[in-house]
Amino acid sequence: HLSKTIDMYETLLDDCTSILGPDHPDTLITRGNLAGAHRDAGHLSKTIDMYETLLDDCTSAFGLDHPHTLATRGNLAGAHQDAGHLSKAIDMYETLLDDHTRVLGPDHPHTLTTRGNLAAAYYAGGDLQTAIDMCKALLSDLASVLGPDHLHTLAISQFLSVLRRQGGEAEKNQQ
């Protein structure tokens, strides 16, 4: 199904480019969706290349602080994380978090999502304690901003439980 999805996005991209132009927001969004389909299909090298080019074009078309540019940066960081480039992904998420906080504020959903993505990248990189600490702080903020029963709050609560169990298992294995 993903190959059909990719084909459909490529056709749509051709149409958007010819009708709307290469810098139209809908064309750029379609390029991001195509890159995401390649990411889902596991074509990570191609995905990274596509997001890097898209990031340059979004920055030129919209500026550094535009939501499309910030979203593309997050997607690029996630693609690097998926590809195992964890140090690069963490650096990118850290910078993105600073920019989200500056542009959108600390309680904006995109800022909170970036915090969760950063915690997951630290976990993937083997820094369990940093991931736990970040999730604890994020869980408190999510509960305050979105409420204790919001899906994002519950998802981070569950992730934190998994991390704590692994931390406990790691402690037991060291004894």
mmCIF file of C-alpha atoms in Angstrom:
data_model
loop_
_atom_site.group_PDB
_atom_site.id
_atom_site.type_symbol
_atom_site.label_atom_id
_atom_site.label_comp_id
_atom_site.label_asym_id
_atom_site.label_seq_id
_atom_site.Cartn_x
_atom_site.Cartn_y
_atom_site.Cartn_z
ATOM 1 C CA HIS A 1 0.000 0.000 0.000
ATOM 2 C CA LEU A 2 2.855 2.414 0.680
ATOM 3 C CA SER A 3 4.136 2.191 -2.881
ATOM 4 C CA LYS A 4 0.675 3.174 -4.114
ATOM 5 C CA THR A 5 0.592 6.045 -1.609
ATOM 6 C CA ILE A 6 4.015 7.217 -2.794
ATOM 7 C CA ASP A 7 2.853 7.054 -6.421
ATOM 8 C CA MET A 8 -0.239 9.086 -5.578
ATOM 9 C CA TYR A 9 1.792 11.743 -3.752
ATOM 10 C CA GLU A 10 4.227 11.941 -6.672
ATOM 11 C CA THR A 11 1.339 12.515 -9.066
ATOM 12 C CA LEU A 12 -0.171 15.112 -6.756
ATOM 13 C CA LEU A 13 3.207 16.810 -6.398
ATOM 14 C CA ASP A 14 3.584 17.023 -10.172
ATOM 15 C CA ASP A 15 0.127 18.572 -10.422
ATOM 16 C CA CYS A 16 0.708 21.030 -7.572
ATOM 17 C CA THR A 17 4.046 22.088 -8.998
ATOM 18 C CA SER A 18 2.679 22.677 -12.494
ATOM 19 C CA ILE A 19 -0.522 24.430 -11.375
ATOM 20 C CA LEU A 20 0.504 26.244 -8.180
ATOM 21 C CA GLY A 21 4.255 26.529 -8.590
ATOM 22 C CA PRO A 22 7.144 25.019 -6.663
ATOM 23 C CA ASP A 23 7.011 27.473 -3.726
ATOM 24 C CA HIS A 24 3.260 27.408 -3.082
ATOM 25 C CA PRO A 25 2.446 26.241 0.461
ATOM 26 C CA ASP A 26 0.312 23.353 -0.839
ATOM 27 C CA THR A 27 3.181 22.168 -3.044
ATOM 28 C CA LEU A 28 5.596 22.295 -0.119
ATOM 29 C CA ILE A 29 3.126 20.460 2.137
ATOM 30 C CA THR A 30 2.719 17.778 -0.522
ATOM 31 C CA ARG A 31 6.498 17.392 -0.675
ATOM 32 C CA GLY A 32 6.513 16.895 3.084
ATOM 33 C CA ASN A 33 3.757 14.297 2.823
ATOM 34 C CA LEU A 34 5.702 12.468 0.103
ATOM 35 C CA ALA A 35 8.822 12.476 2.285
ATOM 36 C CA GLY A 36 6.712 11.126 5.166
ATOM 37 C CA ALA A 37 5.425 8.294 2.970
ATOM 38 C CA HIS A 38 9.011 7.401 2.075
ATOM 39 C CA ARG A 39 9.855 7.478 5.800
ATOM 40 C CA ASP A 40 6.970 5.109 6.524
ATOM 41 C CA ALA A 41 8.266 2.826 3.769
ATOM 42 C CA GLY A 42 11.709 2.780 5.393
ATOM 43 C CA HIS A 43 13.483 4.745 2.654
ATOM 44 C CA LEU A 44 15.357 6.745 5.268
ATOM 45 C CA SER A 45 18.264 8.036 3.193
ATOM 46 C CA LYS A 46 15.862 9.323 0.553
ATOM 47 C CA THR A 47 13.603 10.743 3.274
ATOM 48 C CA ILE A 48 16.464 12.674 4.859
ATOM 49 C CA ASP A 49 17.497 14.088 1.487
ATOM 50 C CA MET A 50 13.907 15.108 0.734
ATOM 51 C CA TYR A 51 13.416 16.788 4.120
ATOM 52 C CA GLU A 52 16.754 18.624 3.865
ATOM 53 C CA THR A 53 15.805 20.051 0.466
ATOM 54 C CA LEU A 54 12.313 20.850 1.715
ATOM 55 C CA LEU A 55 13.755 22.593 4.771
ATOM 56 C CA ASP A 56 15.878 24.838 2.569
ATOM 57 C CA ASP A 57 12.842 25.668 0.425
ATOM 58 C CA CYS A 58 10.529 26.292 3.399
ATOM 59 C CA THR A 59 13.128 28.538 4.993
ATOM 60 C CA SER A 60 13.434 30.514 1.754
ATOM 61 C CA ALA A 61 9.678 30.704 1.180
ATOM 62 C CA PHE A 62 8.437 31.271 4.742
ATOM 63 C CA GLY A 63 11.371 32.107 7.027
ATOM 64 C CA LEU A 64 12.986 30.298 9.937
ATOM 65 C CA ASP A 65 10.124 30.668 12.421
ATOM 66 C CA HIS A 66 7.172 29.697 10.203
ATOM 67 C CA PRO A 67 5.153 26.658 11.365
ATOM 68 C CA HIS A 68 5.880 24.766 8.103
ATOM 69 C CA THR A 69 9.600 25.326 8.545
ATOM 70 C CA LEU A 70 9.510 24.264 12.197
ATOM 71 C CA ALA A 71 7.450 21.160 11.344
ATOM 72 C CA THR A 72 9.903 20.201 8.609
ATOM 73 C CA ARG A 73 12.770 20.521 11.076
ATOM 74 C CA GLY A 74 10.965 18.180 13.455
ATOM 75 C CA ASN A 75 10.307 15.685 10.680
ATOM 76 C CA LEU A 76 13.950 15.810 9.612
ATOM 77 C CA ALA A 77 15.080 15.193 13.188
ATOM 78 C CA GLY A 78 12.703 12.234 13.403
ATOM 79 C CA ALA A 79 14.038 10.800 10.151
ATOM 80 C CA HIS A 80 17.581 11.071 11.516
ATOM 81 C CA GLN A 81 16.432 9.317 14.687
ATOM 82 C CA ASP A 82 14.817 6.535 12.647
ATOM 83 C CA ALA A 83 18.055 6.171 10.671
ATOM 84 C CA GLY A 84 20.041 5.771 13.902
ATOM 85 C CA HIS A 85 21.725 9.177 13.726
ATOM 86 C CA LEU A 86 20.837 9.747 17.365
ATOM 87 C CA SER A 87 23.367 12.429 18.246
ATOM 88 C CA LYS A 88 22.286 14.486 15.238
ATOM 89 C CA ALA A 89 18.598 13.933 16.036
ATOM 90 C CA ILE A 90 19.090 15.008 19.655
ATOM 91 C CA ASP A 91 20.961 18.142 18.597
ATOM 92 C CA MET A 92 18.228 18.981 16.099
ATOM 93 C CA TYR A 93 15.446 18.398 18.646
ATOM 94 C CA GLU A 94 17.277 20.523 21.257
ATOM 95 C CA THR A 95 17.545 23.444 18.815
ATOM 96 C CA LEU A 96 13.967 22.959 17.652
ATOM 97 C CA LEU A 97 12.757 22.931 21.257
ATOM 98 C CA ASP A 98 14.512 26.239 21.908
ATOM 99 C CA ASP A 99 12.892 27.720 18.806
ATOM 100 C CA HIS A 100 9.440 26.322 19.569
ATOM 101 C CA THR A 101 9.651 27.739 23.077
ATOM 102 C CA ARG A 102 10.769 31.141 21.751
ATOM 103 C CA VAL A 103 8.239 31.317 18.895
ATOM 104 C CA LEU A 104 5.210 29.464 20.296
ATOM 105 C CA GLY A 105 5.757 29.480 24.053
ATOM 106 C CA PRO A 106 6.470 26.686 26.515
ATOM 107 C CA ASP A 107 2.880 25.423 26.709
ATOM 108 C CA HIS A 108 2.099 25.214 22.991
ATOM 109 C CA PRO A 109 1.242 21.668 21.817
ATOM 110 C CA HIS A 110 4.104 21.687 19.276
ATOM 111 C CA THR A 111 6.568 22.650 22.004
ATOM 112 C CA LEU A 112 5.255 19.885 24.254
ATOM 113 C CA THR A 113 5.422 17.365 21.390
ATOM 114 C CA THR A 114 9.023 18.317 20.683
ATOM 115 C CA ARG A 115 9.859 17.735 24.347
ATOM 116 C CA GLY A 116 8.393 14.243 24.082
ATOM 117 C CA ASN A 117 10.284 13.549 20.863
ATOM 118 C CA LEU A 118 13.506 14.727 22.483
ATOM 119 C CA ALA A 119 12.942 12.432 25.461
ATOM 120 C CA ALA A 120 12.343 9.518 23.081
ATOM 121 C CA ALA A 121 15.569 10.340 21.223
ATOM 122 C CA TYR A 122 17.530 10.337 24.490
ATOM 123 C CA TYR A 123 15.971 6.979 25.316
ATOM 124 C CA ALA A 124 16.846 5.595 21.868
ATOM 125 C CA GLY A 125 20.396 6.855 22.413
ATOM 126 C CA GLY A 126 20.661 4.923 25.664
ATOM 127 C CA ASP A 127 20.338 7.846 28.093
ATOM 128 C CA LEU A 128 17.516 6.373 30.145
ATOM 129 C CA GLN A 129 17.847 8.741 33.121
ATOM 130 C CA THR A 130 17.634 11.874 30.974
ATOM 131 C CA ALA A 131 14.600 10.418 29.201
ATOM 132 C CA ILE A 132 12.945 9.667 32.561
ATOM 133 C CA ASP A 133 13.683 13.129 33.939
ATOM 134 C CA MET A 134 12.364 14.804 30.802
ATOM 135 C CA CYS A 135 9.194 12.688 30.817
ATOM 136 C CA LYS A 136 8.514 13.478 34.475
ATOM 137 C CA ALA A 137 8.656 17.221 33.801
ATOM 138 C CA LEU A 138 6.680 16.851 30.582
ATOM 139 C CA LEU A 139 3.999 14.772 32.273
ATOM 140 C CA SER A 140 3.490 17.458 34.898
ATOM 141 C CA ASP A 141 3.230 20.171 32.248
ATOM 142 C CA LEU A 142 0.895 18.132 30.039
ATOM 143 C CA ALA A 143 -1.414 17.461 32.975
ATOM 144 C CA SER A 144 -1.500 21.198 33.762
ATOM 145 C CA VAL A 145 -1.964 22.359 30.163
ATOM 146 C CA LEU A 146 -4.084 19.616 28.600
ATOM 147 C CA GLY A 147 -5.479 17.854 31.641
ATOM 148 C CA PRO A 148 -4.723 14.490 33.238
ATOM 149 C CA ASP A 149 -7.037 12.539 30.927
ATOM 150 C CA HIS A 150 -5.842 13.965 27.599
ATOM 151 C CA LEU A 151 -4.434 11.402 25.160
ATOM 152 C CA HIS A 152 -1.010 13.072 25.057
ATOM 153 C CA THR A 153 -0.826 13.122 28.861
ATOM 154 C CA LEU A 154 -1.794 9.463 29.027
ATOM 155 C CA ALA A 155 0.699 8.507 26.306
ATOM 156 C CA ILE A 156 3.608 10.185 28.133
ATOM 157 C CA SER A 157 2.452 8.626 31.405
ATOM 158 C CA GLN A 158 2.576 5.204 29.766
ATOM 159 C CA PHE A 159 5.976 5.911 28.188
ATOM 160 C CA LEU A 160 7.301 7.062 31.567
ATOM 161 C CA SER A 161 6.058 3.823 33.152
ATOM 162 C CA VAL A 162 7.933 1.807 30.543
ATOM 163 C CA LEU A 163 11.084 3.846 31.134
ATOM 164 C CA ARG A 164 10.827 3.434 34.905
ATOM 165 C CA ARG A 165 10.384 -0.334 34.549
ATOM 166 C CA GLN A 166 13.474 -0.495 32.363
ATOM 167 C CA GLY A 167 15.354 1.651 34.856
ATOM 168 C CA GLY A 168 14.372 -0.746 37.614
ATOM 169 C CA GLU A 169 15.398 -3.725 35.496
ATOM 170 C CA ALA A 170 18.750 -2.097 34.773
ATOM 171 C CA GLU A 171 19.232 -1.503 38.520
ATOM 172 C CA LYS A 172 18.424 -5.163 39.307
ATOM 173 C CA ASN A 173 20.838 -6.361 36.592
ATOM 174 C CA GLN A 174 23.666 -4.295 38.144
ATOM 175 C CA GLN A 175 23.254 -5.985 41.551
#
